[in-house]
PDB file of C-alpha atoms in Angstrom:
ATOM      1  CA  UNK A  25     -79.663  30.389  63.991  1.00 87.00           C
ATOM      2  CA  UNK A  26     -77.786  27.779  65.941  1.00 87.00           C
ATOM      3  CA  UNK A  27     -75.669  28.135  69.051  1.00 87.00           C
ATOM      4  CA  UNK A  28     -72.007  27.138  68.821  1.00 84.00           C
ATOM      5  CA  UNK A  29     -69.133  26.861  71.291  1.00 82.00           C
ATOM      6  CA  UNK A  30     -66.861  29.908  71.040  1.00 80.00           C
ATOM      7  CA  UNK A  31     -63.854  27.545  70.981  1.00 80.00           C
ATOM      8  CA  UNK A  32     -64.908  26.303  67.523  1.00 82.00           C
ATOM      9  CA  UNK A  33     -65.065  29.776  65.965  1.00 80.00           C
ATOM     10  CA  UNK A  34     -62.793  30.742  63.080  1.00 80.00           C
ATOM     11  CA  UNK A  35     -62.402  34.270  61.818  1.00 77.00           C
ATOM     12  CA  UNK A  36     -59.970  37.147  61.752  1.00 73.00           C
ATOM     13  CA  UNK A  37     -61.105  39.525  64.539  1.00 76.00           C
ATOM     14  CA  UNK A  38     -59.403  42.454  62.798  1.00 74.00           C
ATOM     15  CA  UNK A  39     -61.501  41.911  59.677  1.00 74.00           C
ATOM     16  CA  UNK A  40     -64.610  41.238  61.713  1.00 75.00           C
ATOM     17  CA  UNK A  41     -64.449  44.626  63.431  1.00 72.00           C
ATOM     18  CA  UNK A  42     -62.599  46.812  60.958  1.00 71.00           C
ATOM     19  CA  UNK A  43     -63.799  45.470  57.620  1.00 76.00           C
ATOM     20  CA  UNK A  44     -67.167  43.803  58.191  1.00 79.00           C
ATOM     21  CA  UNK A  45     -68.400  46.108  60.983  1.00 81.00           C
ATOM     22  CA  UNK A  46     -70.921  45.077  63.616  1.00 91.00           C
ATOM     23  CA  UNK A  47     -74.127  46.344  65.135  1.00 96.00           C
ATOM     24  CA  UNK A  48     -73.983  46.968  68.875  1.00 97.00           C
ATOM     25  CA  UNK A  49     -77.469  46.657  70.334  1.00 98.00           C
ATOM     26  CA  UNK A  50     -79.241  46.575  73.677  1.00 98.00           C
ATOM     27  CA  UNK A  51     -82.746  46.764  75.021  1.00 98.00           C
ATOM     28  CA  UNK A  52     -85.798  44.683  75.685  1.00 97.00           C
ATOM     29  CA  UNK A  53     -89.214  44.112  74.188  1.00 96.00           C
ATOM     30  CA  UNK A  54     -91.084  46.094  76.856  1.00 96.00           C
ATOM     31  CA  UNK A  55     -88.938  49.241  76.974  1.00 95.00           C
ATOM     32  CA  UNK A  56     -87.559  49.217  73.453  1.00 96.00           C
ATOM     33  CA  UNK A  57     -84.100  48.918  72.018  1.00 97.00           C
ATOM     34  CA  UNK A  58     -81.561  50.621  69.830  1.00 97.00           C
ATOM     35  CA  UNK A  59     -78.571  49.740  67.699  1.00 97.00           C
ATOM     36  CA  UNK A  60     -75.585  51.431  66.156  1.00 96.00           C
ATOM     37  CA  UNK A  61     -72.766  50.489  63.850  1.00 94.00           C
ATOM     38  CA  UNK A  62     -69.379  49.849  65.416  1.00 92.00           C
ATOM     39  CA  UNK A  63     -66.247  49.486  63.347  1.00 85.00           C
ATOM     40  CA  UNK A  64     -63.707  49.157  66.114  1.00 87.00           C
ATOM     41  CA  UNK A  65     -63.419  47.389  69.433  1.00 89.00           C
ATOM     42  CA  UNK A  66     -61.764  44.258  70.786  1.00 91.00           C
ATOM     43  CA  UNK A  67     -62.360  40.537  71.023  1.00 91.00           C
ATOM     44  CA  UNK A  68     -60.243  38.471  73.386  1.00 90.00           C
ATOM     45  CA  UNK A  69     -60.078  36.768  76.756  1.00 89.00           C
ATOM     46  CA  UNK A  70     -59.775  38.114  80.277  1.00 87.00           C
ATOM     47  CA  UNK A  71     -60.676  37.403  83.875  1.00 81.00           C
ATOM     48  CA  UNK A  72     -61.628  34.129  85.457  1.00 76.00           C
ATOM     49  CA  UNK A  73     -60.821  31.211  83.238  1.00 78.00           C
ATOM     50  CA  UNK A  74     -59.844  33.283  80.206  1.00 83.00           C
ATOM     51  CA  UNK A  75     -63.492  33.988  79.522  1.00 88.00           C
ATOM     52  CA  UNK A  76     -64.143  35.207  75.969  1.00 93.00           C
ATOM     53  CA  UNK A  77     -64.916  38.919  75.960  1.00 95.00           C
ATOM     54  CA  UNK A  78     -65.917  41.701  73.619  1.00 95.00           C
ATOM     55  CA  UNK A  79     -65.039  45.346  74.261  1.00 96.00           C
ATOM     56  CA  UNK A  80     -67.024  48.156  72.686  1.00 96.00           C
ATOM     57  CA  UNK A  81     -66.719  51.926  73.027  1.00 96.00           C
ATOM     58  CA  UNK A  82     -69.694  54.298  72.946  1.00 96.00           C
ATOM     59  CA  UNK A  83     -69.700  58.089  72.955  1.00 95.00           C
ATOM     60  CA  UNK A  84     -71.926  59.805  75.529  1.00 95.00           C
ATOM     61  CA  UNK A  85     -74.097  61.289  72.787  1.00 94.00           C
ATOM     62  CA  UNK A  86     -75.118  57.925  71.326  1.00 95.00           C
ATOM     63  CA  UNK A  87     -78.693  56.838  72.038  1.00 96.00           C
ATOM     64  CA  UNK A  88     -77.611  53.184  72.102  1.00 97.00           C
ATOM     65  CA  UNK A  89     -75.471  54.027  75.134  1.00 97.00           C
ATOM     66  CA  UNK A  90     -78.590  54.661  77.229  1.00 97.00           C
ATOM     67  CA  UNK A  91     -79.742  51.102  76.523  1.00 98.00           C
ATOM     68  CA  UNK A  92     -76.326  49.539  77.128  1.00 98.00           C
ATOM     69  CA  UNK A  93     -76.070  51.468  80.413  1.00 98.00           C
ATOM     70  CA  UNK A  94     -79.392  50.225  81.778  1.00 97.00           C
ATOM     71  CA  UNK A  95     -79.337  46.623  80.515  1.00 98.00           C
ATOM     72  CA  UNK A  96     -77.323  43.642  81.748  1.00 98.00           C
ATOM     73  CA  UNK A  97     -76.627  42.418  78.202  1.00 98.00           C
ATOM     74  CA  UNK A  98     -75.653  43.819  74.826  1.00 98.00           C
ATOM     75  CA  UNK A  99     -75.172  42.084  71.500  1.00 98.00           C
ATOM     76  CA  UNK A 100     -72.832  42.372  68.571  1.00 97.00           C
ATOM     77  CA  UNK A 101     -74.332  41.348  65.240  1.00 96.00           C
ATOM     78  CA  UNK A 102     -72.287  40.683  62.124  1.00 94.00           C
ATOM     79  CA  UNK A 103     -74.263  41.315  58.943  1.00 92.00           C
ATOM     80  CA  UNK A 104     -73.808  40.207  55.333  1.00 89.00           C
ATOM     81  CA  UNK A 105     -71.989  42.565  52.964  1.00 88.00           C
ATOM     82  CA  UNK A 106     -75.374  43.189  51.342  1.00 91.00           C
ATOM     83  CA  UNK A 107     -76.277  45.207  54.470  1.00 92.00           C
ATOM     84  CA  UNK A 108     -73.393  47.684  54.095  1.00 91.00           C
ATOM     85  CA  UNK A 109     -75.734  50.519  53.096  1.00 94.00           C
ATOM     86  CA  UNK A 110     -77.997  49.856  56.094  1.00 94.00           C
ATOM     87  CA  UNK A 111     -74.958  49.598  58.368  1.00 92.00           C
ATOM     88  CA  UNK A 112     -73.784  53.045  57.246  1.00 93.00           C
ATOM     89  CA  UNK A 113     -77.288  54.429  57.840  1.00 95.00           C
ATOM     90  CA  UNK A 114     -77.539  52.851  61.319  1.00 94.00           C
ATOM     91  CA  UNK A 115     -74.230  54.469  62.245  1.00 92.00           C
ATOM     92  CA  UNK A 116     -75.269  57.987  61.264  1.00 92.00           C
ATOM     93  CA  UNK A 117     -78.960  58.318  62.205  1.00 91.00           C
ATOM     94  CA  UNK A 118     -80.185  58.478  65.801  1.00 92.00           C
ATOM     95  CA  UNK A 119     -82.856  56.149  67.107  1.00 92.00           C
ATOM     96  CA  UNK A 120     -84.067  59.108  69.196  1.00 92.00           C
ATOM     97  CA  UNK A 121     -85.369  60.727  66.013  1.00 91.00           C
ATOM     98  CA  UNK A 122     -86.885  57.803  64.115  1.00 93.00           C
ATOM     99  CA  UNK A 123     -87.333  54.047  64.113  1.00 95.00           C
ATOM    100  CA  UNK A 124     -84.085  53.433  62.288  1.00 95.00           C
ATOM    101  CA  UNK A 125     -84.189  49.671  62.866  1.00 97.00           C
ATOM    102  CA  UNK A 126     -87.480  49.408  61.008  1.00 96.00           C
ATOM    103  CA  UNK A 127     -86.296  51.801  58.273  1.00 96.00           C
ATOM    104  CA  UNK A 128     -83.184  49.639  57.790  1.00 96.00           C
ATOM    105  CA  UNK A 129     -85.426  46.623  57.245  1.00 95.00           C
ATOM    106  CA  UNK A 130     -84.154  44.642  60.231  1.00 97.00           C
ATOM    107  CA  UNK A 131     -86.210  42.200  62.275  1.00 97.00           C
ATOM    108  CA  UNK A 132     -85.675  42.336  66.039  1.00 98.00           C
ATOM    109  CA  UNK A 133     -85.361  39.124  68.019  1.00 97.00           C
ATOM    110  CA  UNK A 134     -85.762  39.434  71.783  1.00 97.00           C
ATOM    111  CA  UNK A 135     -84.104  36.492  73.534  1.00 95.00           C
ATOM    112  CA  UNK A 136     -81.549  35.736  76.234  1.00 93.00           C
ATOM    113  CA  UNK A 137     -82.286  39.017  78.003  1.00 94.00           C
ATOM    114  CA  UNK A 138     -81.369  41.197  75.039  1.00 97.00           C
ATOM    115  CA  UNK A 139     -82.029  41.990  71.382  1.00 98.00           C
ATOM    116  CA  UNK A 140     -80.415  40.973  68.110  1.00 98.00           C
ATOM    117  CA  UNK A 141     -81.423  40.798  64.458  1.00 97.00           C
ATOM    118  CA  UNK A 142     -82.838  37.872  62.513  1.00 96.00           C
ATOM    119  CA  UNK A 143     -80.806  38.928  59.472  1.00 96.00           C
ATOM    120  CA  UNK A 144     -77.440  38.664  61.292  1.00 96.00           C
ATOM    121  CA  UNK A 145     -75.006  36.003  60.182  1.00 94.00           C
ATOM    122  CA  UNK A 146     -73.375  35.886  63.635  1.00 94.00           C
ATOM    123  CA  UNK A 147     -74.476  37.194  67.036  1.00 97.00           C
ATOM    124  CA  UNK A 148     -72.339  37.564  70.147  1.00 96.00           C
ATOM    125  CA  UNK A 149     -74.517  37.803  73.257  1.00 98.00           C
ATOM    126  CA  UNK A 150     -72.497  39.624  75.899  1.00 97.00           C
ATOM    127  CA  UNK A 151     -73.107  40.041  79.618  1.00 97.00           C
ATOM    128  CA  UNK A 152     -71.897  43.458  80.667  1.00 97.00           C
ATOM    129  CA  UNK A 153     -69.041  43.016  83.152  1.00 96.00           C
ATOM    130  CA  UNK A 154     -67.345  46.424  83.253  1.00 96.00           C
ATOM    131  CA  UNK A 155     -67.960  49.985  82.140  1.00 97.00           C
ATOM    132  CA  UNK A 156     -65.672  52.985  82.503  1.00 97.00           C
ATOM    133  CA  UNK A 157     -65.198  56.275  80.732  1.00 96.00           C
ATOM    134  CA  UNK A 158     -61.861  56.744  79.014  1.00 96.00           C
ATOM    135  CA  UNK A 159     -59.737  59.281  80.879  1.00 96.00           C
ATOM    136  CA  UNK A 160     -57.686  62.101  79.373  1.00 95.00           C
ATOM    137  CA  UNK A 161     -54.863  61.152  81.728  1.00 95.00           C
ATOM    138  CA  UNK A 162     -54.614  57.727  80.112  1.00 95.00           C
ATOM    139  CA  UNK A 163     -53.578  59.019  76.683  1.00 95.00           C
ATOM    140  CA  UNK A 164     -49.861  58.540  76.159  1.00 95.00           C
ATOM    141  CA  UNK A 165     -49.806  60.710  73.038  1.00 94.00           C
ATOM    142  CA  UNK A 166     -51.703  64.009  73.346  1.00 93.00           C
ATOM    143  CA  UNK A 167     -52.198  64.134  69.575  1.00 95.00           C
ATOM    144  CA  UNK A 168     -54.413  61.010  69.767  1.00 94.00           C
ATOM    145  CA  UNK A 169     -56.630  62.780  72.302  1.00 94.00           C
ATOM    146  CA  UNK A 170     -56.679  65.994  70.263  1.00 95.00           C
ATOM    147  CA  UNK A 171     -57.431  64.232  66.957  1.00 95.00           C
ATOM    148  CA  UNK A 172     -60.023  61.766  68.253  1.00 93.00           C
ATOM    149  CA  UNK A 173     -61.632  63.922  70.942  1.00 95.00           C
ATOM    150  CA  UNK A 174     -61.431  67.615  70.045  1.00 95.00           C
ATOM    151  CA  UNK A 175     -64.656  68.130  72.081  1.00 95.00           C
ATOM    152  CA  UNK A 176     -63.421  65.833  74.884  1.00 95.00           C
ATOM    153  CA  UNK A 177     -66.505  63.601  74.467  1.00 95.00           C
ATOM    154  CA  UNK A 178     -64.596  60.514  75.526  1.00 96.00           C
ATOM    155  CA  UNK A 179     -66.067  57.087  74.862  1.00 95.00           C
ATOM    156  CA  UNK A 180     -67.245  54.761  77.609  1.00 97.00           C
ATOM    157  CA  UNK A 181     -65.593  51.349  77.383  1.00 97.00           C
ATOM    158  CA  UNK A 182     -67.793  48.303  77.988  1.00 98.00           C
ATOM    159  CA  UNK A 183     -66.389  44.831  78.556  1.00 97.00           C
ATOM    160  CA  UNK A 184     -68.876  42.051  77.977  1.00 97.00           C
ATOM    161  CA  UNK A 185     -68.397  38.354  78.657  1.00 96.00           C
ATOM    162  CA  UNK A 186     -69.476  36.500  75.527  1.00 95.00           C
ATOM    163  CA  UNK A 187     -72.034  34.099  76.931  1.00 96.00           C
ATOM    164  CA  UNK A 188     -73.459  32.795  73.700  1.00 96.00           C
ATOM    165  CA  UNK A 189     -72.476  32.723  70.039  1.00 95.00           C
ATOM    166  CA  UNK A 190     -75.178  32.233  67.414  1.00 95.00           C
ATOM    167  CA  UNK A 191     -74.449  31.608  63.737  1.00 94.00           C
ATOM    168  CA  UNK A 192     -76.675  31.358  60.703  1.00 91.00           C
ATOM    169  CA  UNK A 193     -74.388  28.964  58.847  1.00 87.00           C
ATOM    170  CA  UNK A 194     -70.916  27.488  59.209  1.00 85.00           C
ATOM    171  CA  UNK A 195     -68.959  30.493  57.875  1.00 83.00           C
ATOM    172  CA  UNK A 196     -67.406  31.155  61.298  1.00 79.00           C
ATOM    173  CA  UNK A 197     -67.151  27.562  62.535  1.00 82.00           C
ATOM    174  CA  UNK A 198     -63.758  25.799  62.409  1.00 72.00           C
TER     175      UNK A 198
END
């Protein structure tokens, strides 16, 4: 993989999150790591000098959340379409119960204070800048709360400053 400047990236962020999916991961070589599939979130700029940021949302029940909570960094990995079956698996099985990363056939890379996967075609290395639980009082339309959170297990929102972008090839480079 090679590092690129985020300003040279080209892609549709709506396809990247909604169509291609990503793996959100955190951890370290000593204490272990975990990953999960995410199919929604945000990419944009905020704070400082319009720093590039990624926003992910994790439910309290997700094992990956324990790693994101305790680490300074998390990653977002975009995988080839050939990994769609593994992506579905990684989004439904808990790393508490089995080594799902190994079972999915992924190779962990521990670098830059975090973890990502050798098989990824793009990796966003994010420094955690903000974390807050969504609040019931923030929902403008009660039906959104009722439909998305019937058990009131509201996601925690994490904002990460994208500190490094790694790509396997030039698919995402303008």
